[in-house]
XYZ file of C-alpha atoms in Angstrom:
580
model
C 0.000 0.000 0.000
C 2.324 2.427 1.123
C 5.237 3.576 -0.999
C 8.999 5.068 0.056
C 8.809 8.605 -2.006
C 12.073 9.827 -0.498
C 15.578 8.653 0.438
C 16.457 6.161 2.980
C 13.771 3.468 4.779
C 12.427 5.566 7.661
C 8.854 5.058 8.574
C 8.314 8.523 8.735
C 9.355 9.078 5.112
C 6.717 6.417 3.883
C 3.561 7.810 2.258
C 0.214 7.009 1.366
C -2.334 8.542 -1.194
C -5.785 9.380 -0.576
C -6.953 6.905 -2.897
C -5.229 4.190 -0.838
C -6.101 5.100 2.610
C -10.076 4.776 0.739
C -9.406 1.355 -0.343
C -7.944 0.167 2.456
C -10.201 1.593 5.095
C -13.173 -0.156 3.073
C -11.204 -3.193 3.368
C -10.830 -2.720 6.994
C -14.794 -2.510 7.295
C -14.800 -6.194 4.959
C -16.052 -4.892 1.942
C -15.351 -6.982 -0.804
C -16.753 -5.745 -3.344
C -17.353 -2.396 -5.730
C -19.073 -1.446 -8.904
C -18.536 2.020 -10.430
C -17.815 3.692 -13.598
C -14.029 5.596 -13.898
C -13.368 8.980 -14.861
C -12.054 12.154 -12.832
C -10.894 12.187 -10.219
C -12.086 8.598 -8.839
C -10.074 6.333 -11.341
C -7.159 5.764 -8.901
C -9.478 4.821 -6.360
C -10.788 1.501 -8.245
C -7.175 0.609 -8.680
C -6.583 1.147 -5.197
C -9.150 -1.172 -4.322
C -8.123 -3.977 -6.964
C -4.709 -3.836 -5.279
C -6.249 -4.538 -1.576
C -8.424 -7.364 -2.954
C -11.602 -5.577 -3.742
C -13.455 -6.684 -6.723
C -14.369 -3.664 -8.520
C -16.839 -4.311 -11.712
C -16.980 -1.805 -14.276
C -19.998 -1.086 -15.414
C -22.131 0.981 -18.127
C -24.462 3.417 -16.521
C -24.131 4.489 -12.547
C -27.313 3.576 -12.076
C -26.796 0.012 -13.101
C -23.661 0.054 -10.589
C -25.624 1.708 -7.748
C -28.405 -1.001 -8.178
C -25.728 -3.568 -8.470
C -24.027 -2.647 -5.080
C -27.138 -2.472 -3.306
C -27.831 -5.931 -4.256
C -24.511 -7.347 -2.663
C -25.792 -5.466 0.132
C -29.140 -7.752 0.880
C -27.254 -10.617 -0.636
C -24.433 -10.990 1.906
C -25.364 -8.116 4.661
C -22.558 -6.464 4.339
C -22.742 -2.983 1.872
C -21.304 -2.935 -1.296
C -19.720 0.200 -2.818
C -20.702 2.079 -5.772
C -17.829 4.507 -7.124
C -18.895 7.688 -9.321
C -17.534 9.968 -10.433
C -18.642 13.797 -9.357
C -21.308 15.895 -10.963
C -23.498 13.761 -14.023
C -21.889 10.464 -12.466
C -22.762 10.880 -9.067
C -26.884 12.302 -9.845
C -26.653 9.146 -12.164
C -26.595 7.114 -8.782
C -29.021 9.044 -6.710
C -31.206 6.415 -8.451
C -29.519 3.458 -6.869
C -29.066 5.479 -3.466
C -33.051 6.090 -3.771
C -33.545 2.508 -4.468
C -31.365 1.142 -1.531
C -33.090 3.086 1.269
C -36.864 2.653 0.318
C -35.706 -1.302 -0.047
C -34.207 -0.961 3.247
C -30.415 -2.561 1.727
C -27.033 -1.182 2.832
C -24.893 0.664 0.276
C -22.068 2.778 0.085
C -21.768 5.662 -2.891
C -18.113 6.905 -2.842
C -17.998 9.923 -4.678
C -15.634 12.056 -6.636
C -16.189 16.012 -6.215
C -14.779 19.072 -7.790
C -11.312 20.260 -6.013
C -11.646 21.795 -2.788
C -9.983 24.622 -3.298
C -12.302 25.356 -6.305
C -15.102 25.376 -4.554
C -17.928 27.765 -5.831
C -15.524 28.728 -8.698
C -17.582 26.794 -11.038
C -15.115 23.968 -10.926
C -15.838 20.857 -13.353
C -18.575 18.785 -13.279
C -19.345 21.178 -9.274
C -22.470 20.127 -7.601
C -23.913 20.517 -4.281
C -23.484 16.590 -3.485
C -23.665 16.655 -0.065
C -26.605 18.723 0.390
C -28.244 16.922 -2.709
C -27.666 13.295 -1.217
C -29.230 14.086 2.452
C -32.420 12.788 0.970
C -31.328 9.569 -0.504
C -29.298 8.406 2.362
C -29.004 7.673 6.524
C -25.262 9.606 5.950
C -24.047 11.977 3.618
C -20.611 13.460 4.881
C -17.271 14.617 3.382
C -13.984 13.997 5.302
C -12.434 16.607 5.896
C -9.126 15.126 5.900
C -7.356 12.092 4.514
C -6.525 11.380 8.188
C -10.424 11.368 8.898
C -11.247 9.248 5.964
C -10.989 5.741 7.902
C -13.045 7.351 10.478
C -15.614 8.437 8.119
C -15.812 5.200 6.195
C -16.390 2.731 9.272
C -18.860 5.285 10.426
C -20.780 5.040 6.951
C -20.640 1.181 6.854
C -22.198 0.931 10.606
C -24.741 3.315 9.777
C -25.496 1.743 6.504
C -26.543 -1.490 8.558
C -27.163 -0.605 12.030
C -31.365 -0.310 12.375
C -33.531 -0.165 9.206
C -30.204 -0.996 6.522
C -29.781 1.949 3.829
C -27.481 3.997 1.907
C -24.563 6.169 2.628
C -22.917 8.984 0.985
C -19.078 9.701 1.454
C -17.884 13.016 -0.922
C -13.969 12.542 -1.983
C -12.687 15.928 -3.491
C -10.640 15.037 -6.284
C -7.343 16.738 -4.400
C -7.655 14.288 -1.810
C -7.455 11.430 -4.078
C -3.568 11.575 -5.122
C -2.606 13.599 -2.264
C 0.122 12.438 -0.349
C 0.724 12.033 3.311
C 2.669 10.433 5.924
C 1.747 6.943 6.458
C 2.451 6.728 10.123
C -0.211 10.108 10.600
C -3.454 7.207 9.270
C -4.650 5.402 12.024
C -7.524 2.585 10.675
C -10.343 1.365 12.298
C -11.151 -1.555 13.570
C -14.064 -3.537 11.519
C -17.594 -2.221 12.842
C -19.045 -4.805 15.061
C -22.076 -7.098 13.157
C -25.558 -5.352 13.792
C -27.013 -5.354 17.604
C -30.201 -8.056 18.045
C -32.773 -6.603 19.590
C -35.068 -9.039 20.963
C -39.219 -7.709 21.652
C -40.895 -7.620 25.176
C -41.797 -10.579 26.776
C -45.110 -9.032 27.349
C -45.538 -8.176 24.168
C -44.776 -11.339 22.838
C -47.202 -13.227 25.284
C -50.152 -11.071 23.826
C -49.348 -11.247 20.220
C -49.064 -15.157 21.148
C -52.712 -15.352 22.581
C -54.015 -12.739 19.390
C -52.496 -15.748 17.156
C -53.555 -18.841 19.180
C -57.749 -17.283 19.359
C -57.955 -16.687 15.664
C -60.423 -18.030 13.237
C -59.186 -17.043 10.302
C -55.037 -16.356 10.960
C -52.692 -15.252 8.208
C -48.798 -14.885 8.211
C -47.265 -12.517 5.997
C -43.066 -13.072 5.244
C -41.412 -10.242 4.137
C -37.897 -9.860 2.828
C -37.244 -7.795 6.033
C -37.448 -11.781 7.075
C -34.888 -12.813 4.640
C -32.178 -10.184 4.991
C -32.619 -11.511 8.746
C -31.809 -14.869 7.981
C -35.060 -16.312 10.039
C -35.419 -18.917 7.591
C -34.918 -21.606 9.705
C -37.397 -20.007 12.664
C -39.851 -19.441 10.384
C -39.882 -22.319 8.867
C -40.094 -24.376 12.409
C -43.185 -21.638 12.956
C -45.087 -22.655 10.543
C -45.005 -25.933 10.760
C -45.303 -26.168 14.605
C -48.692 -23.863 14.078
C -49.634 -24.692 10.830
C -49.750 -21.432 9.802
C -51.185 -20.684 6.208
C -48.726 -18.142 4.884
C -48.239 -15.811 2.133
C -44.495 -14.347 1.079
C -44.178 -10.655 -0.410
C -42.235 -10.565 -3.805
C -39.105 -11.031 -1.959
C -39.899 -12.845 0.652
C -40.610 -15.836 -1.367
C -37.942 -18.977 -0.165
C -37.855 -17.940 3.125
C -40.275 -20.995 3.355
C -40.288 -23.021 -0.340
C -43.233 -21.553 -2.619
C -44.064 -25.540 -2.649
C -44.836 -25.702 1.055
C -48.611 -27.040 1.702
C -48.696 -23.834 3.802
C -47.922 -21.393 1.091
C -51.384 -19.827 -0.176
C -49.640 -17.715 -2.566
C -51.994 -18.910 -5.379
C -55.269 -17.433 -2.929
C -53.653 -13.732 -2.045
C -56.202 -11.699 -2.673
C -58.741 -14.204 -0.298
C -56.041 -14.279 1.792
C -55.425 -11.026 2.489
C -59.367 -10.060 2.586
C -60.638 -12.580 4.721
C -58.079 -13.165 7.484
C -58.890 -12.113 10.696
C -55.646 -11.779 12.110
C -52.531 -11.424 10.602
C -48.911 -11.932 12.070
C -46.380 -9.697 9.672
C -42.673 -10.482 9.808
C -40.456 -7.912 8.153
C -43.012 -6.371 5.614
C -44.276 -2.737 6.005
C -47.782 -2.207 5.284
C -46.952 0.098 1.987
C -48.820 -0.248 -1.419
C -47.554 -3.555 -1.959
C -49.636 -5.358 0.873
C -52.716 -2.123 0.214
C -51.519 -0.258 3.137
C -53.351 -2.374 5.213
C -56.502 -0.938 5.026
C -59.803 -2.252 3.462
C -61.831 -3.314 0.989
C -58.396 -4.997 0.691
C -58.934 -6.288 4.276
C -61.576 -7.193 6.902
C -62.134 -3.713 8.603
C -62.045 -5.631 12.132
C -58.853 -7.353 11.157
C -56.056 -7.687 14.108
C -52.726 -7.218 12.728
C -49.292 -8.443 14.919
C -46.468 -6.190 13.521
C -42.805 -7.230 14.049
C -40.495 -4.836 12.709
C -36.710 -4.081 13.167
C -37.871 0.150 13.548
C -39.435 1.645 15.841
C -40.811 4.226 13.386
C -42.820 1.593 10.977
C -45.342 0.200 14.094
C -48.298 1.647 13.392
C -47.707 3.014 10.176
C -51.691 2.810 8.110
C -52.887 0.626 11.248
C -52.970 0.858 14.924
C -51.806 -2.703 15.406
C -53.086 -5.374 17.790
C -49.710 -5.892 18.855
C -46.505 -3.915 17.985
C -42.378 -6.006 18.672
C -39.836 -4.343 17.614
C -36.975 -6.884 17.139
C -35.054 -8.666 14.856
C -37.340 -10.929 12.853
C -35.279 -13.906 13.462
C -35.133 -13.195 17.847
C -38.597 -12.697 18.015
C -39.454 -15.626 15.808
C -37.550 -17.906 18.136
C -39.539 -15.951 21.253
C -42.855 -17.043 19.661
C -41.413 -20.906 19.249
C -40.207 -20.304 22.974
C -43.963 -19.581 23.813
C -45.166 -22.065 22.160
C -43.022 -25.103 23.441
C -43.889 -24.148 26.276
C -47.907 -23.524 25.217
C -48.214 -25.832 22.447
C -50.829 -24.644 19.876
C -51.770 -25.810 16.047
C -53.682 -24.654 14.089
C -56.674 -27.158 13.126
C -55.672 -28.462 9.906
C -59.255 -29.194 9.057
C -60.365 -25.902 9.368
C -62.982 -24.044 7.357
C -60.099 -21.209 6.489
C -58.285 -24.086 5.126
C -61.011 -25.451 2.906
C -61.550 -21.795 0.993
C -57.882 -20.970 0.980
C -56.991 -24.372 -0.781
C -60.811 -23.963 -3.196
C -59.437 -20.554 -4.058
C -55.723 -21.809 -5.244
C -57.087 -24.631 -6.666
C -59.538 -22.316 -8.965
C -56.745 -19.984 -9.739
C -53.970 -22.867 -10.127
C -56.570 -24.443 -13.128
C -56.780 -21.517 -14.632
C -53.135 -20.499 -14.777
C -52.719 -23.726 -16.331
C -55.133 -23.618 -18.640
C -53.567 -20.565 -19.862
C -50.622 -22.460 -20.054
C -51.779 -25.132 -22.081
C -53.225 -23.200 -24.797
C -51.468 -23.843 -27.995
C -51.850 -20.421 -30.122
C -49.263 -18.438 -31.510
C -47.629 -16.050 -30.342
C -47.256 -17.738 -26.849
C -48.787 -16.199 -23.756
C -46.947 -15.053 -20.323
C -48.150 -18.448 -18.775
C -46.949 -20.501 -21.738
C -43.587 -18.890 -21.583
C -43.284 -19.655 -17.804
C -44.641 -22.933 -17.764
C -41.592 -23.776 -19.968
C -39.005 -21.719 -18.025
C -40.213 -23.529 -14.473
C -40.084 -26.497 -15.899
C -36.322 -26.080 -16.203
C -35.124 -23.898 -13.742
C -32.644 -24.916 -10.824
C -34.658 -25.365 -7.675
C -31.460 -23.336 -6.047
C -31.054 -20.595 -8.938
C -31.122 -17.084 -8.465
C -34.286 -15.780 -10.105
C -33.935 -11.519 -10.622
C -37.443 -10.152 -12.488
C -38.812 -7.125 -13.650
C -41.184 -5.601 -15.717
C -45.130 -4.981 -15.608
C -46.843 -8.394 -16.434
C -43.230 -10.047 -16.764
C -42.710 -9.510 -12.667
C -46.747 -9.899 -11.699
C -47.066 -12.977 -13.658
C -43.413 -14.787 -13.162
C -43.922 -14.419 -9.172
C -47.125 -16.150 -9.318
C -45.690 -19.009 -11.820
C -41.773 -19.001 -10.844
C -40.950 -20.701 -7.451
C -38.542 -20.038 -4.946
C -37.137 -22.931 -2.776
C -34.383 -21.054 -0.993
C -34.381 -17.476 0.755
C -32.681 -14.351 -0.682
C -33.273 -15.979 -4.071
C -35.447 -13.667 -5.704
C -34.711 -10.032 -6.733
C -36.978 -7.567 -8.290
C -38.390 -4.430 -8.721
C -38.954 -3.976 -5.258
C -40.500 -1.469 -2.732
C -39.951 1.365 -4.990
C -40.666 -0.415 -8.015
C -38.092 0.418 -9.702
C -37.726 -0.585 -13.303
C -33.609 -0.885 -14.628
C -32.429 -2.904 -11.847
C -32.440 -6.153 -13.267
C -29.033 -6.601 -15.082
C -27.326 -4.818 -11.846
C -28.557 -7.419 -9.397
C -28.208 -10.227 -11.569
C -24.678 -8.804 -11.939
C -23.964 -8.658 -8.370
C -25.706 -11.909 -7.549
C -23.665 -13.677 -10.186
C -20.170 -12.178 -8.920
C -21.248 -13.025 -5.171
C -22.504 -16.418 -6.349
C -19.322 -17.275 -8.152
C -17.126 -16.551 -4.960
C -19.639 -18.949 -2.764
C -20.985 -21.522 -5.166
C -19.662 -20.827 -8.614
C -22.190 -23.619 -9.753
C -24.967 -21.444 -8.591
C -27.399 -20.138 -12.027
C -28.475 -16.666 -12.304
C -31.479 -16.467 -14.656
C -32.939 -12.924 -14.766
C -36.238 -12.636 -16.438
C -37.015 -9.198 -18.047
C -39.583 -7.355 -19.773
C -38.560 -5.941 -22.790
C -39.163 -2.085 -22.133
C -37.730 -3.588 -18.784
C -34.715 -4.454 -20.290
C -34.377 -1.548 -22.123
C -33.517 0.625 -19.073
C -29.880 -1.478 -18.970
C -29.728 -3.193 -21.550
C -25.826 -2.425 -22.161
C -24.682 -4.383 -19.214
C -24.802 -7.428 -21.486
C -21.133 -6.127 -22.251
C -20.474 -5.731 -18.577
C -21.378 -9.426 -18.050
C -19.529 -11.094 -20.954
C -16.828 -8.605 -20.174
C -16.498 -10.617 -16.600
C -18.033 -13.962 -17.954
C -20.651 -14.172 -15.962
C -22.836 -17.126 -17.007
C -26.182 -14.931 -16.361
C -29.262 -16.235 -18.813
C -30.945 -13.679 -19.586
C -35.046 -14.213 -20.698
C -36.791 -11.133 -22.430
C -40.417 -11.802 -22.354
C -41.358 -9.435 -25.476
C -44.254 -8.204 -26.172
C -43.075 -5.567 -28.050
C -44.132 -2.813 -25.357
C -44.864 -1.430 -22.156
C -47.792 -3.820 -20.962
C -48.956 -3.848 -24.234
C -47.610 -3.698 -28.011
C -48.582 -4.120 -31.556
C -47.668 -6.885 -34.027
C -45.670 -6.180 -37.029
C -48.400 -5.658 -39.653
C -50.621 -3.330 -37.395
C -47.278 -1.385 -36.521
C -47.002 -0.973 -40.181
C -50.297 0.237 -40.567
C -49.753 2.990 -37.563
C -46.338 4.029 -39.588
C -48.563 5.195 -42.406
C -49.562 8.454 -40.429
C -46.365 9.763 -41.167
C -45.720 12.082 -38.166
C -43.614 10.492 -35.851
C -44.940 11.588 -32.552
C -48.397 10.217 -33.442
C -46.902 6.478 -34.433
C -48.721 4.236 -31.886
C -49.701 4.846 -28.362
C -46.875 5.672 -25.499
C -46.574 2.288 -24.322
C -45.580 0.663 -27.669
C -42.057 -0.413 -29.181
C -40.527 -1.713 -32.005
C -42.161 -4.805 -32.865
C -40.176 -8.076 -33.288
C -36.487 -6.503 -32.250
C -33.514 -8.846 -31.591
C -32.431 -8.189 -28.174
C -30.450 -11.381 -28.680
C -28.002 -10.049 -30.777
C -26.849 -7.120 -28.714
C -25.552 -10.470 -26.718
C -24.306 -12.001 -29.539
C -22.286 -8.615 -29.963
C -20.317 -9.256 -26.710
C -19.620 -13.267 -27.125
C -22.257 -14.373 -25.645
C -25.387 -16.768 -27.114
C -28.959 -15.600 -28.262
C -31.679 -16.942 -29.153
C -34.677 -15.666 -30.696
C -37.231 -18.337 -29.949
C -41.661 -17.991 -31.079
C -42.740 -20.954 -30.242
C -42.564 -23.940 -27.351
C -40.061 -26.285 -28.344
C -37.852 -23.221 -29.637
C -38.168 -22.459 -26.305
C -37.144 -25.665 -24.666
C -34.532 -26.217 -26.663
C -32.961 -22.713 -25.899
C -33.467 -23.383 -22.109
C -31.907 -26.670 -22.494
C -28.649 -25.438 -23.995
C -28.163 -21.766 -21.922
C -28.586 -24.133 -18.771
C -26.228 -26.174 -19.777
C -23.404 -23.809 -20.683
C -21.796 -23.282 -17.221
C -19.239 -20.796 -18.671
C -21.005 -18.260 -21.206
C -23.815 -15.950 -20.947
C -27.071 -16.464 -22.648
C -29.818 -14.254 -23.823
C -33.261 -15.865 -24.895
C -36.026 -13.438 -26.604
C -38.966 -14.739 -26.626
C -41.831 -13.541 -28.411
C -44.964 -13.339 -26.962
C -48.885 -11.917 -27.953
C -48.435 -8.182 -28.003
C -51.267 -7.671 -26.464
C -51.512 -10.782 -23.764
C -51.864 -9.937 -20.019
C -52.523 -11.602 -16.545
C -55.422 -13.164 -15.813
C -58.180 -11.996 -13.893
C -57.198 -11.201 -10.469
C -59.455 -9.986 -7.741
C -57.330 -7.265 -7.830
C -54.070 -5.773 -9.219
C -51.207 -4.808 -6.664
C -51.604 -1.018 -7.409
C -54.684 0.473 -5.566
C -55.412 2.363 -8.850
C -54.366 1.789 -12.369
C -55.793 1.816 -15.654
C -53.435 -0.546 -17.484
């Protein structure tokens, strides 16, 4: 690290870059890993942190890096860094930073800023950054020294996953960077100590206990607050020791296996409007679960919150009961209850018998769907196929409209933190970062591990130039674009002709349509990679059948489907209100 810049060996003549003391203090704090685009006045950084052992992984856009850190950061618990550069680089990331904090996932955003000593000159690329980032993170600080910089960055990693987990901001100006000091005058910190468990109140726990064992109609709700916890195993002994029916959020499917007899994933919506009481582990009652309020829900229905913040209990509802803990210590203090309590719930139930009427209705008609044999395929078709042949232990990263909705109701999840998508803030463009990062922190655990990320074409469209960033590092990502040719909806070829006629190009289709029939697979073929444009079934299966088996080269399938297919009826969509 440090280098001898003047004559003899004295410690005192020994020293050490900005850039340096940045990689190494991240080191320090055990982060492995960092994603960033190069420019002025960060470049030296990323080679800083190469030559400490940090993987740094170029990418395209900041946004795709910022998405891509925060990933590592719900993957393995610890933040990963995104590196920008200052001005256009570092509002590229807000994104990310925005992303990170409404998902709850620790991140770190280094960034580069104009010179100090330039300060309101109108330096290059000068922006307010620090001011700007105090609403997309927990932290948003500059050192004001290279001697404060360790202290800084342990601070931003412990805040980044201390409580709810978020993002962090630390400003570099670009004259600290290859300024030089005295090595002896950098004292590092110590690695930040893992996050304090909190465990709930006995008291509380005793009453939410009793809430659960007198219901009629009970309902538990796993949220991925549960998986970046790690309560798998808890939960897992909860619901079978109560027979619990249960129902994961997006995210928090795997935390129990989407195969379980308990999961009544296939009846939400009856789920969620008939349950009486409802225990919710590490979900927030946002727009994804309707806020909690009805015709969604019974108006009289008792809801047990357990949530890591103090600020989320009682957010929409006043709840029955309110434990703040960690989701995995308070899950053990129910199983502590009930050992010594036992309770089940009656597996012959009447809940039981219209929970399982309900999936079974909607499971005949999602295969039906399926089944049919028209052309173009339909979103079920497609899926039916792609289940068929998945891993049961791959990592599964969706987004896009009907492409997300439809492939979390079809795709399964066996194992927890296996599923990544749009998210709390619903953010489309993420899906190539997180199947980046979860491919680079698969191949350090279990480089047999698959990452298959399933996109929506207009989905895909938001990144689509990280293809080069993943044959560029040979990640063996397959990568399915469900395309419809639009956003929701699109137009076939001849009625796209047709619209062309008018001449004017503003007025060529409606807003959500796009090119019909275009090759995504070649911008993969472009990098090395293999595409395949596939229209019907057995292209399908065949294309599945070879990506899967190419452990060492990336894959990208585009598959056509009915420009204008959708879901099928649901009782009702996840948004409160739409009109799509």
């Amino acid at each position: 690290m440090a280098s001898n810049r003047g004559a003899g060996n004295r410690e005192d003549q020994e020293t050490v870059s900005g850039a340096e003391v940045i990689a190494q203090a991240l080191k320090k704090q055990n982060v492995d890993y960092m994603f960033g685009i190069v420019g002025i006045p960060v470049t030296e950084i990323a080679v800083a942190a190469q030559a400490v052992g940090i993987k740094y992984i170029g990418m395209r856009n900041e946004q795709a890096a910022s998405y891509a850190a925060s990933a590592v950061g719900y993957l393995t618990g610890r933040p990963g860094v995104c590196l920008v550069v200052s001005g256009p680089g570092f509002i590229h990331a807000l994104g990310g930073m925005a992303n990170a904090n409404m998902n709850c996932w620790p991140l770190i955003v280094v960034g580069g800023s104009s010179d100090s000593n330039q300060e309101m000159m109108g330096a290059f690329q000068e922006f307010p950054q620090v001011e700007a980032c105090r609403l997309y993170s927990k932290l948003s600080v500059r050192p004001s020294s290279i001697e404060a910089i360790p202290f800084v960055i342990e601070k931003a990693v412990r805040i980044s996953i201390y409580g709810r987990p978020g993002a962090c901001y630390v400003d570099i100006p670009g004259d600290l960077v290859n300024l030089q000091v005295n090595a002896s005058s950098i004292k590092y910190v110590e690695c930040c100590m893992p996050p304090p468990v909190n465990m709930a109140d006995a008291s509380a726990v005793s009453a939410a206990a009793s809430i659960l064992r007198n219901a009629k109609q009970p309902l538990l709700i796993i949220g991925k607050g549960a998986a970046y916890a790690h309560a798998e195993d808890n939960i897992r002994k909860l619901v079978d020791q109560c027979g619990l029916p249960f129902l994961p959020t997006p995210m928090g499917k795997g935390v129990v296996p989407d195969n379980h007899p308990n999961c009544v994933a296939a009846a939400r919506s009856r789920a969620l409007q008939h349950a009486d009481v409802i225990l919710l582990l590490g979900a927030r009652l946002n727009w994804i679960l309707h806020f909690g309020l009805p015709p969604r829900y019974r108006a009289d229905v008792q809801i047990i919150q357990v949530d890591i913040c103090a600020e989320e209990l009682g957010n929409n509802v006043k709840p029955a009961a309110a434990l703040l803990g960690d989701i995995n210590a308070v899950t053990t203090q129910f199983l502590e209850h009930y050992s010594k309590r036992p309770w089940q719930y009656p597996p012959n139930a009447e809940w039981w018998k219209v929970l399982r009427e309900k999936m079974k209705s909607n499971e005949e008609v999602s295969k039906e769907l399926a089944s049919q044999k028209s052309l173009p395929m339909n979103y079920y078709t497609v899926f039916y196929h792609v289940q068929e042949q998945l891993p049961r232990d791959c990592i599964i990263v969706s987004e896009g409209a009907n492409t997300m909705d439809i492939g979390r109701t079809v795709l399964q999840n066996y194992l927890p933190r296996h599923r990544l998508d749009a998210g709390t803030f619903g953010t489309m463009g993420v899906g190539l970062g997180f199947a980046i990062a979860a491919a680079v922190v698969a191949k350090d655990k279990n480089p047999e591990k698959r990452v298959v990320c399933v996109e929506g074409d207009s989905a895909f469209g938001f990144s689509g130039m990280e293809v080069e960033t993943i044959c560029r590092h040979n990640l063996p990502i397959l990568l399915i674009v469900v395309n419809n040719n639009g956003i929701y909806q699109g137009f076939d070829a001849e009625t796209w002709k047709e619209l062309t006629k008018l001449g004017e190009i503003s007025q060529v289709g409606p807003p959500v349509s796009l090119l019909p029939n275009s090759h995504y697979e070649q911008i993969m073929t472009a990098f090395g990679g293999k595409g395949y444009f596939v229209q019907t079934p057995g292209e399908l299966q065949n294309a599945l059948t070879t990506s899967l088996a190419e452990k060492t080269v990336p894959s990208l399938i585009n598959v056509m489907i009915q420009p204008q297919a959708s879901r099928k009826e649901q009782d009702f969509h996840w948004l409160t209100r739409s009109n799509m």
